[in-house]
């Protein structure tokens, strides 16, 4: 399992090995012991699976606040997406900065998005499936969202002028300016 740090402390790009032949491939997409060997000790308690029929569907930037904050391990089950994490930990040296990675069925890459980061993605092809693990169950009373196109964050979604397909909630999300984050940087990841 290849585990790579990103410019945002705690956000990791994880690529499990694949074993293929004429029938297709096999990949072990999650292993608690292997991640623990790399210092990732998150225990996941919920799996989510989302299908986006049209392109470019954009979902995010979402988070769950403490005490129900979630770490997420995100991968693409089918199709292709651009996955983004934004640091929203007060006092963090990378506060408001983002990192994005192309996750596709072909590359098998996954993004580990720790609590304290807002998360979002945009689909690159129709019928894209996103599959992700969460370290806590869904708690709607703690959910929040930041505006996907906030100029203070400046995410390059690679839309090339296309208008994204958004939910009403995502289209009306708040900006980072004036946001009182429920997360605080602890001096490390």
PDB file of C-alpha atoms in Angstrom, residues 57-150:
ATOM      1  CA  UNK A  57     -21.897  17.087 -10.493  1.00  0.00           C
ATOM      2  CA  UNK A  58     -20.226  18.934  -7.625  1.00  0.00           C
ATOM      3  CA  UNK A  59     -20.882  17.974  -3.995  1.00  0.00           C
ATOM      4  CA  UNK A  60     -19.363  19.924  -1.127  1.00  0.00           C
ATOM      5  CA  UNK A  61     -17.620  21.416   0.668  1.00  0.00           C
ATOM      6  CA  UNK A  62     -19.046  19.416   3.598  1.00  0.00           C
ATOM      7  CA  UNK A  63     -18.018  18.623   7.180  1.00  0.00           C
ATOM      8  CA  UNK A  64     -19.468  17.357  10.450  1.00  0.00           C
ATOM      9  CA  UNK A  65     -18.612  19.377  13.557  1.00  0.00           C
ATOM     10  CA  UNK A  66     -17.431  17.971  16.886  1.00  0.00           C
ATOM     11  CA  UNK A  67     -18.418  15.950  18.759  1.00  0.00           C
ATOM     12  CA  UNK A  68     -19.441  14.011  15.623  1.00  0.00           C
ATOM     13  CA  UNK A  69     -16.568  15.060  13.349  1.00  0.00           C
ATOM     14  CA  UNK A  70     -15.579  12.530  10.706  1.00  0.00           C
ATOM     15  CA  UNK A  71     -12.372  11.321   9.143  1.00  0.00           C
ATOM     16  CA  UNK A  72     -13.105  10.080   5.608  1.00  0.00           C
ATOM     17  CA  UNK A  73     -11.321   7.635   3.334  1.00  0.00           C
ATOM     18  CA  UNK A  74     -12.572   8.399  -0.180  1.00  0.00           C
ATOM     19  CA  UNK A  75     -12.246   6.415  -3.400  1.00  0.00           C
ATOM     20  CA  UNK A  76     -13.875   6.216  -6.811  1.00  0.00           C
ATOM     21  CA  UNK A  77     -15.776   2.970  -7.442  1.00  0.00           C
ATOM     22  CA  UNK A  78     -16.607   3.762 -11.068  1.00  0.00           C
ATOM     23  CA  UNK A  79     -15.830   6.671 -13.355  1.00  0.00           C
ATOM     24  CA  UNK A  80     -13.639   9.623 -12.359  1.00  0.00           C
ATOM     25  CA  UNK A  81     -13.767  12.509  -9.917  1.00  0.00           C
ATOM     26  CA  UNK A  82     -11.640  15.326  -8.565  1.00  0.00           C
ATOM     27  CA  UNK A  83     -11.615  15.091  -4.765  1.00  0.00           C
ATOM     28  CA  UNK A  84     -10.790  18.086  -2.543  1.00  0.00           C
ATOM     29  CA  UNK A  85      -9.922  18.683   1.121  1.00  0.00           C
ATOM     30  CA  UNK A  86      -9.851  22.195   2.652  1.00  0.00           C
ATOM     31  CA  UNK A  87      -8.168  22.882   5.994  1.00  0.00           C
ATOM     32  CA  UNK A  88     -10.698  24.574   8.324  1.00  0.00           C
ATOM     33  CA  UNK A  89      -8.794  24.162  11.625  1.00  0.00           C
ATOM     34  CA  UNK A  90      -8.476  27.504  13.438  1.00  0.00           C
ATOM     35  CA  UNK A  91      -4.823  28.382  13.997  1.00  0.00           C
ATOM     36  CA  UNK A  92      -3.515  25.944  11.397  1.00  0.00           C
ATOM     37  CA  UNK A  93      -0.639  27.196   9.254  1.00  0.00           C
ATOM     38  CA  UNK A  94      -2.539  25.813   6.234  1.00  0.00           C
ATOM     39  CA  UNK A  95      -5.976  27.200   7.219  1.00  0.00           C
ATOM     40  CA  UNK A  96      -8.102  27.855   4.123  1.00  0.00           C
ATOM     41  CA  UNK A  97      -5.713  25.966   1.833  1.00  0.00           C
ATOM     42  CA  UNK A  98      -6.870  23.079  -0.306  1.00  0.00           C
ATOM     43  CA  UNK A  99      -5.511  19.932  -1.884  1.00  0.00           C
ATOM     44  CA  UNK A 100      -7.132  17.985  -4.688  1.00  0.00           C
ATOM     45  CA  UNK A 101      -6.508  14.652  -6.366  1.00  0.00           C
ATOM     46  CA  UNK A 102      -7.947  12.807  -9.334  1.00  0.00           C
ATOM     47  CA  UNK A 103      -9.555   9.597  -8.097  1.00  0.00           C
ATOM     48  CA  UNK A 104     -10.574   7.166 -10.801  1.00  0.00           C
ATOM     49  CA  UNK A 105     -11.642   3.573 -11.097  1.00  0.00           C
ATOM     50  CA  UNK A 106      -8.458   3.011 -13.103  1.00  0.00           C
ATOM     51  CA  UNK A 107      -5.902   4.557 -10.715  1.00  0.00           C
ATOM     52  CA  UNK A 108      -7.472   3.139  -7.527  1.00  0.00           C
ATOM     53  CA  UNK A 109      -6.173   6.101  -5.503  1.00  0.00           C
ATOM     54  CA  UNK A 110      -7.877   7.138  -2.267  1.00  0.00           C
ATOM     55  CA  UNK A 111      -7.814  10.369  -0.269  1.00  0.00           C
ATOM     56  CA  UNK A 112      -7.723  10.342   3.530  1.00  0.00           C
ATOM     57  CA  UNK A 113      -9.534  13.482   4.707  1.00  0.00           C
ATOM     58  CA  UNK A 114      -9.216  13.938   8.494  1.00  0.00           C
ATOM     59  CA  UNK A 115     -11.709  15.717  10.732  1.00  0.00           C
ATOM     60  CA  UNK A 116     -11.031  19.443  10.576  1.00  0.00           C
ATOM     61  CA  UNK A 117     -11.151  19.510   6.801  1.00  0.00           C
ATOM     62  CA  UNK A 118     -14.094  20.327   4.553  1.00  0.00           C
ATOM     63  CA  UNK A 119     -14.544  17.803   1.754  1.00  0.00           C
ATOM     64  CA  UNK A 120     -15.973  17.987  -1.745  1.00  0.00           C
ATOM     65  CA  UNK A 121     -15.698  16.502  -5.205  1.00  0.00           C
ATOM     66  CA  UNK A 122     -16.688  17.075  -8.815  1.00  0.00           C
ATOM     67  CA  UNK A 123     -17.378  14.290 -11.289  1.00  0.00           C
ATOM     68  CA  UNK A 124     -15.401  14.070 -14.514  1.00  0.00           C
ATOM     69  CA  UNK A 125     -17.590  11.526 -16.348  1.00  0.00           C
ATOM     70  CA  UNK A 126     -21.262  10.460 -16.172  1.00  0.00           C
ATOM     71  CA  UNK A 127     -22.347   7.717 -13.750  1.00  0.00           C
ATOM     72  CA  UNK A 128     -19.454   8.256 -11.357  1.00  0.00           C
ATOM     73  CA  UNK A 129     -19.584   6.423  -8.045  1.00  0.00           C
ATOM     74  CA  UNK A 130     -17.835   7.647  -4.910  1.00  0.00           C
ATOM     75  CA  UNK A 131     -17.336   5.217  -2.048  1.00  0.00           C
ATOM     76  CA  UNK A 132     -16.067   6.432   1.298  1.00  0.00           C
ATOM     77  CA  UNK A 133     -15.559   5.324   4.861  1.00  0.00           C
ATOM     78  CA  UNK A 134     -16.381   7.583   7.820  1.00  0.00           C
ATOM     79  CA  UNK A 135     -15.066   7.476  11.385  1.00  0.00           C
ATOM     80  CA  UNK A 136     -18.478   8.480  12.795  1.00  0.00           C
ATOM     81  CA  UNK A 137     -22.053   7.975  11.684  1.00  0.00           C
ATOM     82  CA  UNK A 138     -24.085  10.660   9.942  1.00  0.00           C
ATOM     83  CA  UNK A 139     -25.348  13.336  12.354  1.00  0.00           C
ATOM     84  CA  UNK A 140     -27.346  15.979  10.437  1.00  0.00           C
ATOM     85  CA  UNK A 141     -27.468  18.325  13.433  1.00  0.00           C
ATOM     86  CA  UNK A 142     -23.668  18.737  13.183  1.00  0.00           C
ATOM     87  CA  UNK A 143     -23.258  19.090   9.426  1.00  0.00           C
ATOM     88  CA  UNK A 144     -21.951  22.227   7.788  1.00  0.00           C
ATOM     89  CA  UNK A 145     -20.851  23.424   4.376  1.00  0.00           C
ATOM     90  CA  UNK A 146     -18.615  26.035   2.798  1.00  0.00           C
ATOM     91  CA  UNK A 147     -19.179  27.552  -0.622  1.00  0.00           C
ATOM     92  CA  UNK A 148     -17.591  25.468  -3.363  1.00  0.00           C
ATOM     93  CA  UNK A 149     -16.414  28.489  -5.373  1.00  0.00           C
ATOM     94  CA  UNK A 150     -15.342  30.759  -2.508  1.00  0.00           C
TER      95      UNK A 150
END
